PDB file of C-alpha atoms in Angstrom:
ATOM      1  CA  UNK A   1     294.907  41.312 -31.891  1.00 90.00           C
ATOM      2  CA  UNK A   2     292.201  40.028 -33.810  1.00 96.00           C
ATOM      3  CA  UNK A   3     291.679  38.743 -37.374  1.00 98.00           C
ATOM      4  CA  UNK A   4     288.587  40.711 -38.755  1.00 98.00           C
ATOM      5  CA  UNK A   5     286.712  40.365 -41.852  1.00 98.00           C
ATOM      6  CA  UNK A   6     284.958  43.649 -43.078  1.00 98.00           C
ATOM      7  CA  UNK A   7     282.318  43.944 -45.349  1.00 98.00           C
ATOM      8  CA  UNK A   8     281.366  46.967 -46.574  1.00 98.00           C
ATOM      9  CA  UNK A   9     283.376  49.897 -47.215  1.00 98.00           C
ATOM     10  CA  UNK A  10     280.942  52.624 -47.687  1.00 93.00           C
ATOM     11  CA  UNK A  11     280.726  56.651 -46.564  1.00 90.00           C
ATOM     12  CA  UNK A  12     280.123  54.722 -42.832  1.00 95.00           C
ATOM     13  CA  UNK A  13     282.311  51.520 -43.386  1.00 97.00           C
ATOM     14  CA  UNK A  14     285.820  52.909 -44.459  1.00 97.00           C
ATOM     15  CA  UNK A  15     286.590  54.742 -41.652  1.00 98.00           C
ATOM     16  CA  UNK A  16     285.389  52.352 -39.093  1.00 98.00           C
ATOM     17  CA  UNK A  17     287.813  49.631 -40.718  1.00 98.00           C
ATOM     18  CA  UNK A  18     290.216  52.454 -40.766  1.00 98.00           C
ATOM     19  CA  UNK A  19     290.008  52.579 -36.942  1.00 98.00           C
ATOM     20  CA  UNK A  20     289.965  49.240 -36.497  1.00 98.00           C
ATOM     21  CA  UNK A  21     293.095  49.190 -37.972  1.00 98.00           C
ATOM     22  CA  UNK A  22     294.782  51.860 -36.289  1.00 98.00           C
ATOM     23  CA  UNK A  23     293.680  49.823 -33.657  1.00 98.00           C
ATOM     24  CA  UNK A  24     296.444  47.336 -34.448  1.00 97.00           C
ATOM     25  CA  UNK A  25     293.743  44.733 -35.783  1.00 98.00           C
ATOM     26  CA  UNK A  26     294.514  42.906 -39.424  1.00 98.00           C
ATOM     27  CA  UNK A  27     291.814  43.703 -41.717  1.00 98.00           C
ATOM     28  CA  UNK A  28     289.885  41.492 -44.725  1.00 98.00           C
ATOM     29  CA  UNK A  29     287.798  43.156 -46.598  1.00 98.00           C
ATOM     30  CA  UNK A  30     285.279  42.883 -49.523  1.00 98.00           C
ATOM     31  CA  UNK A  31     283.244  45.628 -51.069  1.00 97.00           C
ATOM     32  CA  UNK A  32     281.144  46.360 -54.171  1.00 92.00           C
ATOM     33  CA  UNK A  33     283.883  48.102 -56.184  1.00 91.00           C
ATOM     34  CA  UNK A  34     287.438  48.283 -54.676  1.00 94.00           C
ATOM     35  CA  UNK A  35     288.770  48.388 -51.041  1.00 96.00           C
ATOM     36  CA  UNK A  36     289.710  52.432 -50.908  1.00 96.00           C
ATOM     37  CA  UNK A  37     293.621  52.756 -51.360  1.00 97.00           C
ATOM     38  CA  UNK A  38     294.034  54.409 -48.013  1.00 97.00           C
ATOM     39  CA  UNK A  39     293.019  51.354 -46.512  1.00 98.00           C
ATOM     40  CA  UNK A  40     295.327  48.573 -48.453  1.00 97.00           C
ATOM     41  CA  UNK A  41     297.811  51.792 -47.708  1.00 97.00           C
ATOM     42  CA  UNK A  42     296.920  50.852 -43.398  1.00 97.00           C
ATOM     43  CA  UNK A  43     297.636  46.806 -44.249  1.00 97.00           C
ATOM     44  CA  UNK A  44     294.278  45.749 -45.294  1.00 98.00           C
ATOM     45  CA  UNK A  45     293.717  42.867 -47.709  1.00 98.00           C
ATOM     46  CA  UNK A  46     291.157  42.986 -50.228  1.00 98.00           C
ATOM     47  CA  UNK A  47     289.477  39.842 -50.652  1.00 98.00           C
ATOM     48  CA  UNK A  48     287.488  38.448 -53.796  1.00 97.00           C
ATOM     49  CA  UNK A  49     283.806  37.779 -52.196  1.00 98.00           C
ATOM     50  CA  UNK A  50     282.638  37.433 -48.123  1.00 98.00           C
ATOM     51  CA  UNK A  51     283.583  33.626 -48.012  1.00 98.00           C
ATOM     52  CA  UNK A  52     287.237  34.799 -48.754  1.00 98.00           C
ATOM     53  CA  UNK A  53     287.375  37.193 -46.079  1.00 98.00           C
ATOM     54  CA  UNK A  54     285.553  34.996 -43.474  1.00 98.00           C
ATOM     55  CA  UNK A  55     288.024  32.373 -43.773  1.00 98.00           C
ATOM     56  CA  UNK A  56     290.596  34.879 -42.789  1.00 98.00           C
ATOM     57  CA  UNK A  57     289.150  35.791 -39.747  1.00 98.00           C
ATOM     58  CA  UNK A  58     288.043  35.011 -36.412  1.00 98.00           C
ATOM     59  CA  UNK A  59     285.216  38.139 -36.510  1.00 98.00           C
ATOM     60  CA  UNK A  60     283.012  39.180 -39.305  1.00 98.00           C
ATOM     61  CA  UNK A  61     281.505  43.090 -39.550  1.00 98.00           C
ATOM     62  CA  UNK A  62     278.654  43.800 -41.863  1.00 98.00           C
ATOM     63  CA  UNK A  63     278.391  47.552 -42.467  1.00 98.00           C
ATOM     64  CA  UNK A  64     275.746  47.603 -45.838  1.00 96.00           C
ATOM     65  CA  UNK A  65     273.376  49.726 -46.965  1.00 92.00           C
ATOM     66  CA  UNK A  66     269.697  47.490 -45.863  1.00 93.00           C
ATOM     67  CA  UNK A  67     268.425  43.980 -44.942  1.00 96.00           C
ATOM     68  CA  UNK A  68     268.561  42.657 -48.641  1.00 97.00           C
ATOM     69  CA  UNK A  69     272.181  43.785 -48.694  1.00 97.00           C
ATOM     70  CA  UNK A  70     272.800  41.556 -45.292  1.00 98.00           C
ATOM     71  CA  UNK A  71     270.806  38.665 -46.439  1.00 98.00           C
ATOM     72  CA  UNK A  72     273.142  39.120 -49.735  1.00 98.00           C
ATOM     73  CA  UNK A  73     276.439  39.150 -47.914  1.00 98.00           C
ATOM     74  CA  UNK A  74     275.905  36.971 -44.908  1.00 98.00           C
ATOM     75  CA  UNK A  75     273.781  33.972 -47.320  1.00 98.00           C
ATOM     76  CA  UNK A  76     274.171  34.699 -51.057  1.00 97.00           C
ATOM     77  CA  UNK A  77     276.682  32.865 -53.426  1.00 96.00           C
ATOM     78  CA  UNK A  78     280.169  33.210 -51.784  1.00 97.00           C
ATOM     79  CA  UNK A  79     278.689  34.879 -48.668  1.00 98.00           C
ATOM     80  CA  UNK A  80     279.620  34.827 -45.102  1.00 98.00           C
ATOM     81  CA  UNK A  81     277.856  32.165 -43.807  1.00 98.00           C
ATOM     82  CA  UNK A  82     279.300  29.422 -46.600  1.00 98.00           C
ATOM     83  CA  UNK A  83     282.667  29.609 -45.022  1.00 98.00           C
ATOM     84  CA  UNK A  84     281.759  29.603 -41.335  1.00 98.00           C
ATOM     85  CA  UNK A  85     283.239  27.195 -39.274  1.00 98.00           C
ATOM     86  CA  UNK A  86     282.049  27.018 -35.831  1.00 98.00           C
ATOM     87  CA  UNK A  87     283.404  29.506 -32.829  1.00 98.00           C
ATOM     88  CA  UNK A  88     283.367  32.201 -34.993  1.00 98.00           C
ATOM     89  CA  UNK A  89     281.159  35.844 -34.723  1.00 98.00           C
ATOM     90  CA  UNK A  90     279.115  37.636 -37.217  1.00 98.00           C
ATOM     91  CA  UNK A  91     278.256  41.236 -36.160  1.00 98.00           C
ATOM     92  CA  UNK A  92     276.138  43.342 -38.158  1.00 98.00           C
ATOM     93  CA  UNK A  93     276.605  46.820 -37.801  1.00 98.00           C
ATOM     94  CA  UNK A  94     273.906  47.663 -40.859  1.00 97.00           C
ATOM     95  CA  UNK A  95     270.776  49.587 -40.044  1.00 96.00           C
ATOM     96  CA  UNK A  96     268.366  47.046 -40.876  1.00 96.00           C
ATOM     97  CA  UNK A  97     264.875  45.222 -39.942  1.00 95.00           C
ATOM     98  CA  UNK A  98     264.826  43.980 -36.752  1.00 96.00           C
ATOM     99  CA  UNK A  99     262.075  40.924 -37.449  1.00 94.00           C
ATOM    100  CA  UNK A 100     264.742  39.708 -39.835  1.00 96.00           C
ATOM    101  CA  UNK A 101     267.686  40.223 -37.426  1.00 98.00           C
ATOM    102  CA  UNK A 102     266.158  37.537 -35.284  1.00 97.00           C
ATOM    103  CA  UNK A 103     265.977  35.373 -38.176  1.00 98.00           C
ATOM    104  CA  UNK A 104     269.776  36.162 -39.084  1.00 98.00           C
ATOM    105  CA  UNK A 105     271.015  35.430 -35.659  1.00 98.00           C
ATOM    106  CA  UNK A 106     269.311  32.197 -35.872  1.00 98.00           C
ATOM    107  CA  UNK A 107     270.751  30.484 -38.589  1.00 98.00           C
ATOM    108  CA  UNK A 108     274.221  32.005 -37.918  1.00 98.00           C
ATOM    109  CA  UNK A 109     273.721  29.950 -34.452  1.00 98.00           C
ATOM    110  CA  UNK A 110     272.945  26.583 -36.087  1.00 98.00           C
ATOM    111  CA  UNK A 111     276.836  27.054 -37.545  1.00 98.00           C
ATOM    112  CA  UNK A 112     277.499  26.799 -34.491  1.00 98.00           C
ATOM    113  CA  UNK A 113     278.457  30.628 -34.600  1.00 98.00           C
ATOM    114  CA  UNK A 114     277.694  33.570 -32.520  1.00 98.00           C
ATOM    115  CA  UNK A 115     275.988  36.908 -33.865  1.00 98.00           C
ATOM    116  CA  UNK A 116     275.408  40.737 -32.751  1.00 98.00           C
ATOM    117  CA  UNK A 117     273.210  43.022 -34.257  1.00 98.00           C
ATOM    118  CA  UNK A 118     275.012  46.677 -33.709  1.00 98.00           C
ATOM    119  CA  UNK A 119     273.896  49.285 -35.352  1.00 98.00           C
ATOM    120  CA  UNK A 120     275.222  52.824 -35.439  1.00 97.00           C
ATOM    121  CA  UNK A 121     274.335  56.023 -35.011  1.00 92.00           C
ATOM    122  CA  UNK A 122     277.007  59.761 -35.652  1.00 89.00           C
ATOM    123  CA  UNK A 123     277.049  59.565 -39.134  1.00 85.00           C
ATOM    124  CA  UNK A 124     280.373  59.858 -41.342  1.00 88.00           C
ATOM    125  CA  UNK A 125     281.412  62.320 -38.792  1.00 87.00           C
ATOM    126  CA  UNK A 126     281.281  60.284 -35.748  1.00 93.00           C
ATOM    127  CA  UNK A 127     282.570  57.187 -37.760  1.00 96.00           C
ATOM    128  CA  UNK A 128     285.918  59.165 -38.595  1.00 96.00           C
ATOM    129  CA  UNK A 129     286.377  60.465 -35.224  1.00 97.00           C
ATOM    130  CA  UNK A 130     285.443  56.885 -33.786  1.00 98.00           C
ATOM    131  CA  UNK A 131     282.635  58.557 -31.549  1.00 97.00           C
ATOM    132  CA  UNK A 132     279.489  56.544 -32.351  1.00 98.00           C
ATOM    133  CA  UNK A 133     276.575  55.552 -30.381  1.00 97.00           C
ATOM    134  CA  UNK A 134     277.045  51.517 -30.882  1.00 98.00           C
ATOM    135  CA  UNK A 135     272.959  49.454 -29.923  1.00 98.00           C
ATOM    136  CA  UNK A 136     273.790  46.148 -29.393  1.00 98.00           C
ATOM    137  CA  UNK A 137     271.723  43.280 -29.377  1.00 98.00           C
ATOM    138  CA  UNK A 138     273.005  39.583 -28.324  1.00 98.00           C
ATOM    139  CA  UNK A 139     274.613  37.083 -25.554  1.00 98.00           C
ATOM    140  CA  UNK A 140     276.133  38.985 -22.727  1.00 98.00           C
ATOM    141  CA  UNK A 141     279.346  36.932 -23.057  1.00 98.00           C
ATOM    142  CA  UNK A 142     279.316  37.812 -26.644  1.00 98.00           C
ATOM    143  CA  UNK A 143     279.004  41.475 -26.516  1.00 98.00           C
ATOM    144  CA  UNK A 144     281.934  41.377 -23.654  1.00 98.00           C
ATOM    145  CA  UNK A 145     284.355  39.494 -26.233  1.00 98.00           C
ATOM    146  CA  UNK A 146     283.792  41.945 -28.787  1.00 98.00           C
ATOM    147  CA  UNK A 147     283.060  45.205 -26.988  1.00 98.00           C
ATOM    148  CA  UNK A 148     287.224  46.374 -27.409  1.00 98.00           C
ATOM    149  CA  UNK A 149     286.787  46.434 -31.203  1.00 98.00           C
ATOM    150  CA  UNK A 150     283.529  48.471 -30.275  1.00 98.00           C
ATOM    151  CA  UNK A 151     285.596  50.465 -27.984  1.00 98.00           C
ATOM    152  CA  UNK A 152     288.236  51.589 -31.246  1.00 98.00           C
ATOM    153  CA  UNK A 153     284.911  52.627 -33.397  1.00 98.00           C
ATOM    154  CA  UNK A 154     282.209  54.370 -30.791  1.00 98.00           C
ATOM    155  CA  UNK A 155     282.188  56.339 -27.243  1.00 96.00           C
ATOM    156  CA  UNK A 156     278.521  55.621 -26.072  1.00 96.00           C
ATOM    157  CA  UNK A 157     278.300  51.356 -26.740  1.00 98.00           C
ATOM    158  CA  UNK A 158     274.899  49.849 -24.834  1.00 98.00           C
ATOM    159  CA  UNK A 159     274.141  46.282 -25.062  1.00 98.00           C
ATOM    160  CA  UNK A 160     270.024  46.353 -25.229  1.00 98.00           C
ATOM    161  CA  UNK A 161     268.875  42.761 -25.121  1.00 98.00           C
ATOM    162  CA  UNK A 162     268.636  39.993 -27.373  1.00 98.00           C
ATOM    163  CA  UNK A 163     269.172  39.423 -31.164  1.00 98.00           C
ATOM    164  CA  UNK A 164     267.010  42.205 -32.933  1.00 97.00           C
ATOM    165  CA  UNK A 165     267.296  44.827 -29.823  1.00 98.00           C
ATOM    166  CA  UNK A 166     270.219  47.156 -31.252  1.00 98.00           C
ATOM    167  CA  UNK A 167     267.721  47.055 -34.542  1.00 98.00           C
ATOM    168  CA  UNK A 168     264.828  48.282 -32.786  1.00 97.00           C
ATOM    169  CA  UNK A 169     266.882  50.920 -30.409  1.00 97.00           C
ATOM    170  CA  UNK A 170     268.100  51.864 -34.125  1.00 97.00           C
ATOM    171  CA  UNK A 171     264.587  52.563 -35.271  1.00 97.00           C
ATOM    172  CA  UNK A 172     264.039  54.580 -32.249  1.00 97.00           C
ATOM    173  CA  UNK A 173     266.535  56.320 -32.943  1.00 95.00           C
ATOM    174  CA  UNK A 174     265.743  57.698 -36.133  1.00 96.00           C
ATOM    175  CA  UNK A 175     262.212  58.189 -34.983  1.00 98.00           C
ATOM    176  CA  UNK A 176     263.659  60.880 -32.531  1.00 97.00           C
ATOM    177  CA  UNK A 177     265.548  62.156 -35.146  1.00 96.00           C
ATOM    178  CA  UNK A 178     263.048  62.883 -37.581  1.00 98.00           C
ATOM    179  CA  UNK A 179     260.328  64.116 -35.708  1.00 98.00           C
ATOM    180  CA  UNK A 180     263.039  66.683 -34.190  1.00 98.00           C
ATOM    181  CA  UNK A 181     264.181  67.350 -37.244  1.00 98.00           C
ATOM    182  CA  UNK A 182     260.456  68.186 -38.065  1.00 98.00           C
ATOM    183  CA  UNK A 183     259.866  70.482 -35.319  1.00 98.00           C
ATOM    184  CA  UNK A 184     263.367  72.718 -35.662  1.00 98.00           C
ATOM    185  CA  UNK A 185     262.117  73.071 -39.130  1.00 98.00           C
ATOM    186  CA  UNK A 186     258.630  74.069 -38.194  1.00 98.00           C
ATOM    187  CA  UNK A 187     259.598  76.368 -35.482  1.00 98.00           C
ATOM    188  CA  UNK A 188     262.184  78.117 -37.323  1.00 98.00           C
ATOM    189  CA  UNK A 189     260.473  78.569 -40.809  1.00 98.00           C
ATOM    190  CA  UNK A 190     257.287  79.968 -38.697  1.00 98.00           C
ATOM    191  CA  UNK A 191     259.660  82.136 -36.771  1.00 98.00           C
ATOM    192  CA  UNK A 192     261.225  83.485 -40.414  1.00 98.00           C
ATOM    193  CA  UNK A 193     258.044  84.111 -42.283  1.00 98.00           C
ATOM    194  CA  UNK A 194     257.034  86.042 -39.108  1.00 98.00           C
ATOM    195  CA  UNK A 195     259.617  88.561 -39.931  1.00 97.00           C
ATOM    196  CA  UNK A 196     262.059  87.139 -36.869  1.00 98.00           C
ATOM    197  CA  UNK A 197     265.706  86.096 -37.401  1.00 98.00           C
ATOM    198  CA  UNK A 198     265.785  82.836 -37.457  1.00 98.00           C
ATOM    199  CA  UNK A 199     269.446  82.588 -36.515  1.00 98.00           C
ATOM    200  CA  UNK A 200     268.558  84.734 -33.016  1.00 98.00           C
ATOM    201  CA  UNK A 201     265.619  82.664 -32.831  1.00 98.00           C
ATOM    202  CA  UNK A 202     267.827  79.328 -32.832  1.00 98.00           C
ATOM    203  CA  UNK A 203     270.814  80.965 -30.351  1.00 98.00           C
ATOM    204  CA  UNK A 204     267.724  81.897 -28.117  1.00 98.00           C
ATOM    205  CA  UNK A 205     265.892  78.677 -28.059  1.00 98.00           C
ATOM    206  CA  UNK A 206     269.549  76.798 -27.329  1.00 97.00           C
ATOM    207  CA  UNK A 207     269.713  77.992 -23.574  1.00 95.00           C
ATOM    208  CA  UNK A 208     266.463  76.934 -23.006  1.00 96.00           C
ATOM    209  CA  UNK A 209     264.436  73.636 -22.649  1.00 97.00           C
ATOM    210  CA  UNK A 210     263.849  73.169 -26.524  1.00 97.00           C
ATOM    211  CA  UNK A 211     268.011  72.658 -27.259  1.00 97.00           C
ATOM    212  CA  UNK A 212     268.879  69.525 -28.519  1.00 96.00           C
ATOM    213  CA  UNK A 213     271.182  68.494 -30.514  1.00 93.00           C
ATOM    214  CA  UNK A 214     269.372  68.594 -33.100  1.00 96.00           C
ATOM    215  CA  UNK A 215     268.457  72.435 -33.115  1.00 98.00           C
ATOM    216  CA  UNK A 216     272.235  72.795 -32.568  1.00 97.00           C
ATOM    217  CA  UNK A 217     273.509  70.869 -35.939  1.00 95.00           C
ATOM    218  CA  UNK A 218     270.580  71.137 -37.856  1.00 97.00           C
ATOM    219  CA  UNK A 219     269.076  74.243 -37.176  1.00 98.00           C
ATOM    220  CA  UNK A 220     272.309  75.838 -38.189  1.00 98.00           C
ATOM    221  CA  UNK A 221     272.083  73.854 -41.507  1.00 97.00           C
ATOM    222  CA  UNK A 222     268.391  75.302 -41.951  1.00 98.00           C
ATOM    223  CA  UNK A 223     269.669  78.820 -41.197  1.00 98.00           C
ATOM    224  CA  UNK A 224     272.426  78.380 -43.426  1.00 98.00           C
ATOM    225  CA  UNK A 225     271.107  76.520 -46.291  1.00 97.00           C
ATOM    226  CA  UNK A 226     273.759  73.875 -46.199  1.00 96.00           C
ATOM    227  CA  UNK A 227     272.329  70.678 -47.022  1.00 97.00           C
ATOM    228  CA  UNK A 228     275.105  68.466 -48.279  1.00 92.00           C
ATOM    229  CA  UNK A 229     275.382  65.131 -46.409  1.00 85.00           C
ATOM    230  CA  UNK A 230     275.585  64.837 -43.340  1.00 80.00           C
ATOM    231  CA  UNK A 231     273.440  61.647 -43.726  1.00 89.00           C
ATOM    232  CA  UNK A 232     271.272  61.444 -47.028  1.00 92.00           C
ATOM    233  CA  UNK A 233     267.487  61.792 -47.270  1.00 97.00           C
ATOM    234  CA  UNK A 234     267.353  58.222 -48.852  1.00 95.00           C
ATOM    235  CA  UNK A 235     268.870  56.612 -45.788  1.00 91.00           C
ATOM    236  CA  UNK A 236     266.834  58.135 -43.850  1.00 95.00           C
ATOM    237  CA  UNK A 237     263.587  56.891 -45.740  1.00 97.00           C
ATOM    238  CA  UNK A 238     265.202  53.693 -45.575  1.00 95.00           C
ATOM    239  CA  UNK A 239     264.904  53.951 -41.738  1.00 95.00           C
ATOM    240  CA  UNK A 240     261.574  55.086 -41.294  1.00 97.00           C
ATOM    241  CA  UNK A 241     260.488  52.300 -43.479  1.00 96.00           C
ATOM    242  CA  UNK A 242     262.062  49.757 -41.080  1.00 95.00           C
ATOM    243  CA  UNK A 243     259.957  51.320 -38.559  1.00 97.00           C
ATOM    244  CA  UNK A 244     256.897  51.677 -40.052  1.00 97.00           C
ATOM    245  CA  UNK A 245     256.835  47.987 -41.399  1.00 95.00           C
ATOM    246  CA  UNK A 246     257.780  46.933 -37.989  1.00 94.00           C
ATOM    247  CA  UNK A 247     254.842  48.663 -36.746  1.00 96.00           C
ATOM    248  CA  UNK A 248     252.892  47.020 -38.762  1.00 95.00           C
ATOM    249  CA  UNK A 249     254.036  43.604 -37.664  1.00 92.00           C
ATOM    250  CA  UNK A 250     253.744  44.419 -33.510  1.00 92.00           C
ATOM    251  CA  UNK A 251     250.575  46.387 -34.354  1.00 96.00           C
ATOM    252  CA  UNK A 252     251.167  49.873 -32.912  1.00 97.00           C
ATOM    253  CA  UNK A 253     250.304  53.039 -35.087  1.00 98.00           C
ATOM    254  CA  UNK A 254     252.971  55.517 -35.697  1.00 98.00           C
ATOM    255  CA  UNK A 255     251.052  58.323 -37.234  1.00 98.00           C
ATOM    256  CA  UNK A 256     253.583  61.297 -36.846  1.00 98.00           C
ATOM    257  CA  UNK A 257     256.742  58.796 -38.387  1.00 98.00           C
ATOM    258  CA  UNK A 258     254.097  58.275 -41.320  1.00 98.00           C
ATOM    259  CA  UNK A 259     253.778  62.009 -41.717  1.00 98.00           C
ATOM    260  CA  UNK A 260     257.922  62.479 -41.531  1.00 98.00           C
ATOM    261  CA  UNK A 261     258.467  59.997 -44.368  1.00 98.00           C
ATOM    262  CA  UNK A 262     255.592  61.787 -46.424  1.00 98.00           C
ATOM    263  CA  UNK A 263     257.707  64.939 -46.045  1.00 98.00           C
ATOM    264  CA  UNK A 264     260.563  62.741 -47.237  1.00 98.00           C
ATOM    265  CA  UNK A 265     259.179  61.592 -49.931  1.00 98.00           C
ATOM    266  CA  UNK A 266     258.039  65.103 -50.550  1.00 98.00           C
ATOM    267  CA  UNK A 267     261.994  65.974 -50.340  1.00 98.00           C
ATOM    268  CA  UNK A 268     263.051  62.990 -53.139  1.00 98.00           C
ATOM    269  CA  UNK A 269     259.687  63.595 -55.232  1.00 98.00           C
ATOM    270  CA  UNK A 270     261.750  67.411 -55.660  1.00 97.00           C
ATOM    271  CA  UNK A 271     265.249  65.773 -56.327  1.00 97.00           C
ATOM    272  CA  UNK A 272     266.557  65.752 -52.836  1.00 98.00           C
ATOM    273  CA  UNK A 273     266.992  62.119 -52.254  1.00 97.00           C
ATOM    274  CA  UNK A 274     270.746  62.832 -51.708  1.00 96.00           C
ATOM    275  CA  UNK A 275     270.259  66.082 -49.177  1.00 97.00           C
ATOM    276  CA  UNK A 276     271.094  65.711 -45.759  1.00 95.00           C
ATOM    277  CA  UNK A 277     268.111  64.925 -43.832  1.00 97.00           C
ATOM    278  CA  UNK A 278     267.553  68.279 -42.300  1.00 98.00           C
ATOM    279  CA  UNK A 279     266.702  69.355 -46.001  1.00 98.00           C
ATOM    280  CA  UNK A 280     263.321  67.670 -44.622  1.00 98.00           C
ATOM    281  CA  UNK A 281     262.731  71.321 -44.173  1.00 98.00           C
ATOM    282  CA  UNK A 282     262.359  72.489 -47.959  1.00 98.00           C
ATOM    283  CA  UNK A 283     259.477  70.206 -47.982  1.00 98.00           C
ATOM    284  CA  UNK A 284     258.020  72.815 -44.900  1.00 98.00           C
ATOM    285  CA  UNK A 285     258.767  75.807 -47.075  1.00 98.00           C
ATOM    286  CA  UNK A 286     257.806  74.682 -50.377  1.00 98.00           C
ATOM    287  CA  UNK A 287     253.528  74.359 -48.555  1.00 98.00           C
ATOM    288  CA  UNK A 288     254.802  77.990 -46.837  1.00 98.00           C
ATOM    289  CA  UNK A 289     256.092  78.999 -49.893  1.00 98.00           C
ATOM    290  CA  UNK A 290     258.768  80.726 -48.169  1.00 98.00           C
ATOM    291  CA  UNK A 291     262.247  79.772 -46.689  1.00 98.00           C
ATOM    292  CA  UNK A 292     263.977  80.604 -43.930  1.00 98.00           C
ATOM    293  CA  UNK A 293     266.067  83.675 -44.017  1.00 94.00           C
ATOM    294  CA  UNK A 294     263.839  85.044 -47.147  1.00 94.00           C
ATOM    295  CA  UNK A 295     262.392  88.440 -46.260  1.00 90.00           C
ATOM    296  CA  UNK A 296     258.904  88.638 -45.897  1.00 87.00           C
TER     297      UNK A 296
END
């Protein structure tokens, strides 16, 4: 059993440590605010700052909201990375840039330390029931010491490449999702104003070559109007900004992930930075001036 350090405790964080735990695995831990209850309740200790918990333990998990928050907690005052001695791991489990992965990794190696980026994918949902898609980038060897701790927190766990890999395959990722997320909400909202159900329209389109998972969950929400997170509209902006920087850097034009994050912005610009993504949709109806499930 390991000795883990855990930074971060968010909607994602808390019930990864939580598994980690159940997972017979002693737990440090250092968040903005307090470690929840529930976990000090499972034998967690809170710790003061991220130096505290890394001398505790033998592994390090950073699950924050963006790359500031990383650089914060793995090189600020009292951060990871001022109380590393050398053998141990740092593995980031943020959703963050994948330029400054690389750089991460790097100077965590001059300690003399090893480092994974391994970002997630399931949301709060799949975090609880310990069923997320785990990207991984780093050393073979590396990924093989700590893939059982990735075993107690995901089902579908890929090492990708190098430092900065499980960043990009993140990006992807929410590329996919978006753009999906786009075209259930176009498909359905034209199918609605055109006087069809849009709930028959979604059950017919899911035995067919269109069903995804996507139509599945958030067609449903669309249909529904249910549009509490689920993961937030501002996380996913946060995403698509990764990506569309990164573009910028490699020099490849993204021109329908641009559009997404306009309708995004659309979403916040009407108070829906805290909507589930599929609320992407309202920005749809508010140009149709209609919404699916209104009669027409």
């Amino acid at each position: 059993m390991a000795n883990i350090g855990f930074i971060g405790l968010g909607i994602m964080g808390a019930p990864m440590a939580a598994n980690l735990i159940k997972g017979g695995h002693t737990l440090f831990t250092y968040t903005r605010g307090n470690t929840p209850q529930s976990l000090i309740d499972a034998g967690a200790t809170q710790c003061a700052n991220g130096a505290q918990a890394t001398r505790h333990a033998d592994i390090i998990i950073t699950m924050v909201p963006d790359t500031a928050d990383v650089d914060a907690a793995l090189f600020g005052e009292n951060g990871v990375a001022s109380a590393l001695t050398p053998g141990k791991t740092v593995v980031d489990m943020s959703s963050i840039s994948p330029v400054a992965t690389k750089d991460f990794a790097q100077r965590i190696n001059q300690l003399g330390c090893e480092y994974l980026d391994a970002p997630v994918s399931g949301g709060e949902v799949g975090a609880r029931a310990a069923s997320l898609t785990i990207m991984v980038g780093g050393r073979e060897a590396t990924f093989k010491a700590i893939k059982p701790l990735f075993d107690l927190m995901g089902k579908n766990i890929t090492l990708v490449g190098a430092n900065g890999d499980g960043q990009i395959t993140k990006v992807a990722n929410q590329i996919i999702v978006a753009l999906t997320i786009e075209a259930v909400g176009e498909a359905l909202l034209l199918a609605s104003k055109a006087g069809a159900d849009a709930a028959k329209v979604r059950q017919a389109l899911m035995g067919g070559f269109a069903n995804s998972r996507i139509l599945e969950v958030h067609g449903e929400r669309m249909v529904k109007r249910t549009f509490d997170p689920g993961f937030r509209i501002a996380l996913h902006q946060k995403d698509l900004n990764l990506a569309l920087v990164t573009a910028r850097q490699v020099g490849v034009s993204l021109p329908s992930t641009a559009l997404a994050q306009e309708l995004f912005n659309a979403c916040a610009a009407h108070g829906g930075s805290g909507w589930d993504h599929s609320g992407m949709v309202r920005a749809l109806e508010k140009m149709a001036n209609f919404e699916i499930g209104q009669k027409p």
